[in-house]
């Protein structure tokens, strides 16, 4: 064991723990703050009374959001994009990672080099945009799914994991007459559950959080994903004010008001909801998943 | 040519044929991904040629005439050239100078926390922001720093004057770096934390016997042990110096801060896709991609010369 004696070190320990708690608070407070504002009474929010704890209780902000058809629509769109996009990602990544993990695959070095090259050298925004629109993918969800079908980084993580599976297993299955597709499906993938879940998480979060491709390729508001909705409401400030005015005027005089920031934070909190819910469950698996990815090879 | 040499050659050839035949399913599997890379990754690289053509939508890529390096010359002569390059590099360098070291320090300090479960809880909390979208992070910045946002509420409460941070060019860069730090501190630290847990306990025991105190152990055992990891992350960071987080900047910037917030990629987006100057902005974008790529190669070479780990 490392030695823990000495007054200096004890003092350091105390400061260190205080610092760590402070870091955790700084990380969590913004999210907590948005949450308490979103459930506080509208007048209390507008007069700046809400700082450390909720004041009053009101779900008006959430009810207002639920009445906004564009919000619900974008939420559903994001679910569709995330599910279908993640499936495409997984299939494509596995189809490439597996051959590259096989030591007897002729050409793996070259393919690997080409793939890594595209990590650092890309055509850039305009040629990609022109390609995607020329392929007729504009205004379809394919434009959000296909261009990023394989993340080279994730592919390398997966390949490295596959490489860790003893080659003898593959050989044995091969001798038993299984072809490589069978081997991948019934030998390799069942042994790779941890890495598959890590990939699902990475890709799904990427789709859930994506907004820029939607901004580029989608023009119809009813197709927008949630992040683009949030961006338009909070950062460009357009749709919300309208929805708000109609909401405020529709409620009787004297009823509690809906503050603009409460409405914004309610939308933000709901856009993060899947991540906030899933996160505590899966967070302890991250370390193994990330560590496998070393670029070398 | 001797007959043995020929035999070896033909044997090699048939070996290769065997490999190809045996691997036919593997090639079939890889076919779709290979097409994907050709179309969506190398396609745009091929499309970079519009940087050397005067692209007209009506004539298409191949019908537009060649203009050679005209657009690159135009870019170098453009007064916004230096502003864009400076803004991009300052954001990138600041990221390396202020944000890059923090996860290393965080990992070292976390390693000193005695309770293992405490370590795990802190680490799990620290990952969380990484999974929050850039839109939400930018939204938090803009609402918290608004005139009636919580930051200004606190400033006013202690007797200060409300300040419009988001509209102040002087605050753009700190906001960018700090929000990156908030978002990536814990996530970037993962790799260092893992490297730290792999340090051989015997090294510490030996150091203790030699009379090293805790600080000396950190300097002479811990740091050298994670140096290869730091080197790799450093190369990657330098290689990405010009690819400043485009989405974040796009969401945080506004006309009032263009002087410091306009970077190459936001300029390309605004003038290219919104303004229709395809060829010119492609040339600009290509200029930064190539610069980036060269810097990555240089950083890698330097690290190798210094005897540290390299990417390849």
XYZ file of C-alpha atoms in Angstrom:
609
model
C 0.000 0.000 0.000
C 1.003 3.580 -0.574
C 1.909 5.466 2.548
C -0.731 7.827 3.864
C 1.025 9.369 6.806
C 1.958 12.977 7.336
C -0.094 15.996 8.360
C 0.466 17.668 4.996
C -1.075 14.777 3.175
C -4.108 14.737 5.490
C -4.731 18.417 4.818
C -4.368 17.738 1.113
C -6.925 14.935 1.415
C -9.487 17.230 2.983
C -8.994 19.896 0.318
C -9.072 17.300 -2.403
C -12.415 15.942 -1.280
C -13.861 19.441 -1.004
C -12.628 20.147 -4.519
C -14.140 16.942 -5.878
C -17.504 17.720 -4.298
C -17.313 21.223 -5.734
C -16.652 19.817 -9.198
C -19.631 17.493 -8.893
C -21.850 20.389 -7.806
C -20.703 22.550 -10.706
C -21.494 19.696 -13.063
C -24.915 18.949 -11.630
C -26.168 22.400 -10.692
C -27.048 23.678 -14.190
C -29.246 20.649 -14.812
C -30.820 20.877 -11.361
C -31.410 24.604 -11.825
C -33.178 24.146 -15.162
C -35.341 21.502 -13.561
C -36.408 23.597 -10.563
C -37.185 26.606 -12.741
C -39.280 24.462 -15.046
C -41.495 23.258 -12.190
C -41.680 26.507 -10.248
C -44.500 28.984 -10.206
C -44.372 31.347 -13.210
C -44.475 34.593 -11.240
C -41.739 33.409 -8.884
C -39.543 32.645 -11.881
C -40.186 36.005 -13.513
C -39.395 37.915 -10.342
C -36.150 35.981 -9.946
C -36.994 34.171 -6.721
C -35.932 30.754 -7.930
C -32.253 30.130 -7.299
C -31.534 27.106 -5.143
C -34.899 25.420 -4.661
C -38.262 25.389 -6.456
C -40.736 28.098 -5.445
C -44.338 27.024 -5.694
C -45.206 24.184 -7.978
C -46.586 24.262 -11.469
C -46.516 21.931 -14.420
C -47.772 24.621 -16.792
C -44.504 24.721 -18.698
C -44.762 21.024 -19.416
C -48.427 21.266 -20.317
C -47.703 24.127 -22.702
C -44.978 22.096 -24.391
C -47.280 19.130 -24.691
C -49.813 21.312 -26.488
C -47.229 22.323 -29.084
C -47.706 19.942 -31.979
C -44.251 20.724 -33.365
C -42.675 19.674 -30.098
C -44.423 16.321 -29.971
C -43.744 15.814 -33.644
C -40.039 16.490 -33.295
C -39.839 14.161 -30.320
C -41.349 11.349 -32.348
C -39.085 12.156 -35.322
C -36.030 11.880 -33.108
C -37.133 8.495 -31.830
C -37.553 7.261 -35.417
C -34.162 8.645 -36.471
C -32.403 7.283 -33.399
C -33.783 3.773 -33.673
C -33.330 3.321 -37.414
C -30.009 5.152 -37.485
C -28.568 3.065 -34.673
C -29.578 -0.170 -36.396
C -27.858 0.918 -39.606
C -24.788 1.972 -37.610
C -24.538 -1.342 -35.795
C -24.938 -3.509 -38.860
C -22.479 -1.522 -40.929
C -19.911 -1.233 -38.156
C -20.015 -4.949 -37.367
C -19.806 -5.859 -41.051
C -16.604 -3.893 -41.354
C -15.078 -4.521 -37.935
C -15.328 -8.284 -38.175
C -13.365 -8.847 -41.413
C -10.783 -6.335 -40.219
C -10.368 -8.269 -36.985
C -9.462 -11.485 -38.820
C -5.718 -12.012 -39.110
C -6.262 -14.095 -42.259
C -8.205 -11.363 -44.067
C -6.082 -10.314 -47.026
C -6.073 -6.544 -47.436
C -7.032 -5.640 -43.886
C -4.061 -3.317 -43.455
C -4.925 -1.353 -46.570
C -8.624 -1.074 -45.688
C -7.767 -0.077 -42.163
C -5.393 2.633 -43.388
C -8.012 4.005 -45.752
C -10.582 4.087 -42.952
C -8.241 5.833 -40.513
C -7.264 8.282 -43.240
C -10.886 9.409 -43.508
C -10.833 10.196 -39.801
C -8.307 12.939 -40.387
C -8.916 13.947 -43.971
C -12.440 14.677 -45.142
C -13.990 16.335 -48.126
C -15.505 18.956 -45.869
C -18.883 20.531 -45.617
C -19.658 21.686 -49.161
C -18.645 18.566 -51.142
C -20.483 16.393 -48.617
C -23.564 18.560 -48.871
C -23.451 18.425 -52.663
C -23.011 14.666 -52.651
C -25.896 14.051 -50.285
C -28.273 16.316 -52.170
C -27.152 14.924 -55.543
C -27.949 11.442 -54.313
C -31.466 12.682 -53.714
C -31.255 12.273 -49.949
C -32.245 15.851 -49.160
C -35.393 16.168 -47.053
C -35.225 12.497 -46.081
C -33.975 10.919 -42.878
C -31.441 9.010 -44.947
C -29.464 12.234 -45.082
C -29.100 12.033 -41.288
C -28.364 8.316 -41.223
C -26.210 7.316 -44.178
C -23.356 9.871 -44.216
C -22.324 8.816 -40.702
C -23.205 5.133 -41.007
C -19.782 4.053 -39.718
C -17.812 5.962 -37.142
C -14.225 4.855 -37.704
C -13.477 5.390 -34.045
C -16.291 3.071 -32.965
C -15.332 0.594 -35.647
C -11.805 0.407 -34.248
C -13.172 -0.158 -30.735
C -15.325 -2.991 -32.016
C -12.525 -4.515 -34.091
C -10.190 -4.484 -31.114
C -12.820 -6.276 -29.066
C -13.326 -8.912 -31.767
C -9.565 -9.420 -31.937
C -9.629 -10.354 -28.259
C -11.889 -13.325 -28.965
C -9.666 -16.423 -29.401
C -9.148 -17.210 -33.073
C -9.410 -20.927 -32.188
C -13.155 -20.496 -31.757
C -13.465 -19.159 -35.282
C -11.254 -21.949 -36.616
C -13.275 -24.605 -34.821
C -16.539 -23.262 -36.215
C -14.957 -23.088 -39.653
C -13.895 -26.727 -39.473
C -17.436 -27.610 -38.418
C -18.549 -26.187 -41.724
C -19.821 -22.759 -40.684
C -19.221 -19.898 -43.086
C -18.038 -16.500 -41.914
C -21.516 -15.020 -41.750
C -22.611 -17.842 -39.466
C -19.462 -17.461 -37.408
C -20.093 -13.735 -36.948
C -23.745 -14.240 -36.007
C -23.527 -17.275 -33.770
C -19.991 -17.207 -32.364
C -18.630 -13.669 -32.347
C -21.667 -11.484 -31.690
C -23.017 -13.506 -28.729
C -19.605 -13.087 -27.109
C -19.573 -9.352 -27.787
C -22.587 -8.131 -25.859
C -20.708 -5.558 -23.771
C -19.190 -3.918 -26.824
C -22.469 -4.012 -28.726
C -24.230 -2.200 -25.896
C -21.452 0.348 -25.763
C -21.870 0.929 -29.505
C -25.648 1.202 -29.167
C -25.159 3.825 -26.518
C -22.581 5.871 -28.456
C -24.480 5.808 -31.715
C -27.900 6.362 -30.171
C -26.683 9.346 -28.163
C -25.133 10.732 -31.335
C -28.431 10.499 -33.189
C -30.445 11.816 -30.282
C -28.164 14.829 -29.900
C -27.585 15.571 -33.573
C -28.889 18.801 -35.009
C -26.553 20.062 -37.701
C -27.329 17.513 -40.418
C -31.008 18.173 -39.855
C -30.340 21.890 -40.227
C -28.524 21.223 -43.499
C -30.759 18.714 -45.159
C -34.281 19.152 -43.803
C -36.434 22.092 -44.801
C -39.857 20.958 -43.626
C -40.517 21.951 -40.036
C -42.641 18.883 -39.376
C -39.571 16.715 -40.113
C -37.301 18.440 -37.586
C -35.722 16.409 -34.788
C -35.924 17.553 -31.186
C -32.518 19.233 -31.048
C -33.368 21.474 -33.953
C -36.645 22.311 -32.243
C -34.804 23.195 -29.035
C -32.307 25.286 -30.954
C -35.048 27.192 -32.752
C -37.001 27.809 -29.587
C -34.214 28.634 -27.150
C -31.450 30.075 -29.296
C -33.344 31.606 -32.180
C -36.371 32.317 -30.018
C -39.010 32.009 -32.732
C -41.771 29.467 -32.268
C -41.930 29.549 -28.521
C -43.042 33.131 -28.073
C -46.010 32.413 -30.315
C -46.973 29.265 -28.508
C -46.524 31.150 -25.253
C -48.724 34.060 -26.152
C -51.543 31.816 -27.212
C -51.094 29.831 -24.031
C -51.085 32.855 -21.774
C -54.054 34.482 -23.463
C -56.040 31.270 -23.387
C -55.769 30.987 -19.620
C -58.151 33.036 -17.527
C -57.094 36.348 -16.076
C -55.517 35.940 -12.661
C -54.434 32.384 -13.320
C -50.758 31.630 -12.850
C -48.555 32.846 -15.653
C -46.155 30.793 -17.668
C -42.720 32.334 -17.664
C -40.672 32.116 -20.808
C -37.638 30.629 -19.110
C -39.733 27.975 -17.389
C -41.099 26.957 -20.772
C -37.643 26.874 -22.323
C -36.187 24.823 -19.493
C -39.116 22.411 -19.579
C -38.406 21.765 -23.257
C -34.684 21.354 -22.582
C -35.305 18.964 -19.697
C -37.656 16.880 -21.805
C -35.157 16.796 -24.654
C -32.581 15.373 -22.223
C -34.979 13.000 -20.518
C -33.929 9.741 -22.199
C -30.292 10.519 -21.491
C -30.941 11.457 -17.861
C -32.951 8.266 -17.352
C -30.668 5.839 -19.146
C -27.441 7.397 -17.941
C -27.363 6.150 -14.320
C -28.101 2.627 -15.490
C -25.329 2.334 -18.032
C -22.677 4.749 -16.798
C -20.606 2.112 -15.028
C -20.097 0.224 -18.274
C -18.417 3.106 -20.051
C -14.911 2.640 -18.845
C -14.440 -0.811 -20.320
C -16.037 0.260 -23.578
C -13.914 3.333 -24.073
C -10.663 1.802 -22.981
C -10.708 -0.845 -25.670
C -10.329 1.781 -28.334
C -6.692 2.298 -28.991
C -5.855 3.714 -32.378
C -2.768 1.652 -32.989
C -2.893 -1.292 -35.347
C 14.894 -16.729 -63.418
C 15.663 -20.007 -61.650
C 13.026 -22.674 -61.393
C 12.951 -22.595 -57.598
C 12.203 -18.878 -57.708
C 9.333 -19.500 -60.078
C 7.999 -22.236 -57.881
C 8.051 -19.947 -54.875
C 6.212 -17.304 -56.874
C 3.506 -19.637 -58.073
C 3.173 -21.102 -54.602
C 2.714 -17.607 -53.236
C 0.160 -16.840 -55.900
C -1.885 -19.914 -55.115
C -1.596 -19.148 -51.416
C -3.071 -15.746 -52.105
C -5.795 -17.357 -54.203
C -6.600 -19.687 -51.317
C -6.807 -16.760 -48.954
C -9.147 -14.912 -51.278
C -11.356 -17.943 -51.801
C -11.495 -18.798 -48.164
C -12.219 -15.211 -47.308
C -14.965 -14.771 -49.899
C -17.628 -14.376 -47.219
C -15.498 -11.825 -45.462
C -15.179 -9.794 -48.663
C -18.892 -10.054 -49.202
C -19.466 -8.766 -45.686
C -17.071 -5.902 -46.136
C -18.593 -4.976 -49.483
C -21.321 -2.725 -48.098
C -18.955 -0.860 -45.755
C -16.430 -0.479 -48.577
C -19.096 1.017 -50.822
C -20.056 3.272 -47.928
C -16.491 4.523 -47.573
C -16.101 5.018 -51.310
C -19.338 6.967 -51.623
C -19.656 8.935 -48.414
C -16.034 9.385 -47.365
C -13.997 9.365 -50.566
C -16.832 10.821 -52.639
C -16.564 14.205 -50.927
C -12.764 14.043 -51.176
C -13.197 13.548 -54.912
C -15.664 16.421 -54.858
C -12.931 18.681 -53.490
C -12.072 19.380 -57.122
C -14.703 22.108 -57.154
C -12.174 24.117 -55.173
C -10.174 24.233 -58.425
C -13.155 24.878 -60.667
C -15.520 27.761 -61.054
C -18.525 25.777 -59.938
C -21.854 26.628 -61.535
C -24.853 24.667 -60.344
C -26.319 24.553 -63.850
C -23.178 23.113 -65.428
C -22.536 20.540 -62.700
C -19.142 19.623 -61.291
C -17.667 18.281 -64.496
C -19.010 21.005 -66.739
C -17.569 23.852 -64.690
C -14.285 25.186 -66.008
C -10.948 24.749 -64.271
C -9.532 27.824 -62.604
C -6.513 26.273 -60.904
C -5.505 27.925 -57.659
C -7.507 31.088 -58.209
C -9.733 30.578 -55.173
C -6.809 29.819 -52.911
C -5.136 33.042 -54.054
C -8.375 34.912 -53.536
C -8.562 33.493 -50.010
C -5.002 34.517 -49.139
C -5.756 38.032 -50.375
C -9.094 38.189 -48.550
C -8.925 40.495 -45.513
C -10.990 37.984 -43.580
C -8.301 35.321 -44.101
C -6.192 36.339 -41.143
C -9.181 36.956 -38.931
C -10.572 33.487 -39.627
C -7.236 31.744 -39.203
C -6.488 33.686 -36.037
C -9.898 32.992 -34.499
C -9.706 29.321 -35.344
C -6.188 28.903 -34.017
C -6.786 30.926 -30.863
C -9.825 28.809 -29.990
C -7.881 25.624 -30.737
C -4.718 26.673 -28.904
C -6.726 27.860 -25.921
C -8.428 24.492 -25.872
C -5.026 22.808 -25.642
C -3.612 25.297 -23.148
C -6.574 25.589 -20.764
C -8.827 22.595 -21.321
C -6.435 19.797 -22.268
C -4.483 19.670 -18.958
C -7.575 19.733 -16.729
C -8.653 16.093 -17.182
C -5.100 14.978 -16.381
C -5.104 16.938 -13.129
C -8.643 15.757 -12.392
C -7.616 12.124 -12.918
C -4.580 12.527 -10.654
C -6.662 14.117 -7.905
C -9.415 11.564 -8.294
C -6.796 8.877 -7.900
C -5.929 10.326 -4.488
C -9.485 9.931 -3.196
C -9.213 7.083 -0.718
C -12.664 5.574 -0.943
C -13.164 3.454 -4.052
C -16.921 3.929 -4.101
C -16.423 7.666 -3.708
C -14.136 7.601 -6.727
C -16.751 5.774 -8.734
C -19.574 8.129 -7.813
C -17.503 11.200 -8.647
C -16.438 9.684 -11.926
C -19.962 8.697 -12.917
C -21.231 12.200 -12.230
C -18.364 13.686 -14.185
C -19.255 11.744 -17.361
C -22.800 13.015 -17.527
C -22.280 16.305 -19.404
C -20.528 14.470 -22.240
C -23.884 12.974 -23.209
C -25.723 16.266 -23.222
C -26.204 17.713 -26.680
C -24.296 20.716 -27.913
C -27.635 22.435 -28.500
C -28.550 22.080 -24.844
C -25.110 23.234 -23.691
C -25.304 26.283 -25.923
C -28.863 26.888 -24.710
C -27.677 26.762 -21.114
C -24.921 29.268 -21.853
C -27.271 31.640 -23.583
C -30.062 31.462 -21.001
C -27.856 31.479 -17.896
C -25.861 34.416 -19.249
C -28.842 36.382 -20.545
C -29.726 39.728 -18.993
C -32.248 38.084 -16.674
C -30.304 34.815 -16.397
C -29.066 33.343 -13.154
C -25.512 34.635 -13.539
C -26.665 38.211 -13.925
C -29.168 37.725 -11.096
C -26.262 36.776 -8.849
C -24.117 39.670 -10.076
C -26.947 42.109 -9.390
C -27.602 40.516 -5.995
C -24.049 41.260 -4.854
C -24.356 44.811 -6.128
C -22.809 44.449 -9.577
C -24.188 45.475 -12.913
C -25.823 43.063 -15.352
C -23.596 42.256 -18.281
C -24.583 40.914 -21.693
C -21.980 38.156 -21.861
C -23.192 36.528 -25.043
C -23.021 39.799 -26.954
C -19.591 40.732 -25.619
C -16.746 39.664 -27.941
C -14.390 39.566 -24.964
C -16.420 36.819 -23.347
C -16.900 34.586 -26.355
C -13.698 32.571 -25.997
C -13.907 32.030 -22.229
C -17.509 30.870 -22.645
C -16.428 28.462 -25.356
C -13.550 27.010 -23.341
C -15.408 26.832 -20.041
C -18.422 25.119 -21.558
C -16.100 22.622 -23.250
C -14.400 22.030 -19.939
C -17.722 21.501 -18.187
C -18.798 19.058 -20.839
C -15.636 17.025 -21.382
C -13.706 17.094 -18.095
C -14.884 13.747 -16.787
C -15.094 12.017 -20.130
C -11.592 12.993 -21.206
C -10.305 11.900 -17.814
C -11.498 8.309 -18.302
C -8.486 7.319 -20.316
C -6.082 8.766 -17.727
C -7.947 7.214 -14.824
C -7.693 3.838 -16.520
C -3.987 4.373 -17.169
C -3.528 5.254 -13.489
C -5.184 2.078 -12.259
C -2.733 0.100 -14.370
C 0.312 1.534 -12.623
C 2.231 -1.225 -10.878
C 1.827 -0.982 -7.075
C 5.382 -2.290 -6.643
C 6.731 0.891 -8.175
C 5.123 2.868 -5.363
C 6.427 0.467 -2.753
C 9.918 0.818 -4.155
C 9.560 4.603 -4.167
C 8.403 4.566 -0.540
C 11.401 2.478 0.485
C 13.604 5.031 -1.239
C 11.983 7.661 0.967
C 9.736 9.339 -1.603
C 6.840 11.321 -0.207
C 3.432 11.427 -1.829
C 4.279 14.340 -4.099
C 7.535 12.741 -5.208
C 5.688 9.504 -5.910
C 3.307 11.404 -8.155
C 6.098 13.164 -10.018
C 8.456 10.197 -10.368
C 6.107 7.230 -10.631
C 2.599 8.259 -11.609
C 3.370 10.887 -14.229
C 5.946 8.820 -16.137
C 3.499 5.935 -16.113
C 0.755 7.905 -17.850
C 3.097 9.856 -20.123
C 2.464 7.651 -23.184
C -1.287 8.200 -22.798
C -0.786 11.937 -22.475
C 1.398 11.890 -25.591
C -1.253 10.109 -27.663
C -3.999 12.427 -26.492
C -1.753 15.385 -27.178
C -1.109 14.322 -30.768
C -4.827 13.925 -31.307
C -5.473 17.341 -29.774
C -2.867 19.019 -31.960
C -4.227 17.210 -35.001
C -7.632 18.627 -34.202
C -6.448 22.129 -33.471
C -8.079 23.594 -36.573
C -11.215 21.491 -36.320
C -12.609 23.565 -33.509
C -16.038 22.370 -32.448
C -17.949 23.904 -35.312
C -21.424 23.207 -33.971
C -20.691 24.806 -30.615
C -19.297 27.960 -32.206
C -22.178 28.169 -34.655
C -24.673 28.005 -31.797
C -22.831 30.417 -29.516
C -21.905 33.103 -32.006
C -23.923 36.099 -33.189
C -23.221 39.109 -35.402
C -21.898 41.107 -32.482
C -19.112 38.629 -31.769
C -18.085 37.720 -35.335
C -14.778 39.552 -34.804
C -13.597 36.782 -32.497
C -16.154 34.024 -33.022
C -16.105 33.631 -36.778
C -13.961 30.615 -37.537
C -13.131 28.964 -40.841
C -15.923 26.413 -40.671
C -18.671 28.856 -39.667
C -17.512 31.172 -42.454
C -17.673 28.265 -44.902
C -21.162 27.423 -43.701
C -22.431 30.991 -43.912
C -20.820 32.049 -47.199
C -20.886 28.642 -48.829
C -24.141 26.942 -48.038
C -26.187 29.997 -47.206
C -24.420 32.354 -49.614
C -23.891 29.939 -52.498
C -20.131 30.548 -52.977
C -19.430 26.831 -53.268
C -16.031 26.819 -54.938
C -14.510 29.600 -52.881
C -15.570 28.168 -49.537
C -14.562 24.656 -50.527
C -11.084 26.015 -51.195
C -11.088 27.621 -47.745
C -12.261 24.441 -46.088
C -9.689 22.368 -47.941
C -6.981 24.765 -46.857
C -7.798 24.091 -43.205
C -8.190 20.331 -43.687
C -4.760 20.114 -45.287
C -3.205 22.309 -42.601
C -4.782 20.126 -39.964
C -3.542 16.976 -41.578
C 0.007 18.297 -41.872
C -0.025 19.344 -38.222
C -1.128 15.888 -37.199
C 1.747 14.339 -39.139
C 4.206 16.810 -37.620
C 2.932 16.249 -34.077
C 3.161 12.515 -34.574
C 6.713 12.771 -35.938
C 7.821 15.045 -33.104
C 6.419 12.688 -30.483
C 8.190 9.777 -32.114
C 11.470 11.660 -32.238
C 11.155 12.473 -28.560
C 10.788 8.763 -27.918
C 7.172 8.990 -26.865
C 4.286 6.920 -28.166
C 2.977 7.838 -31.567
C -0.261 7.157 -33.375
C 1.473 5.029 -35.992
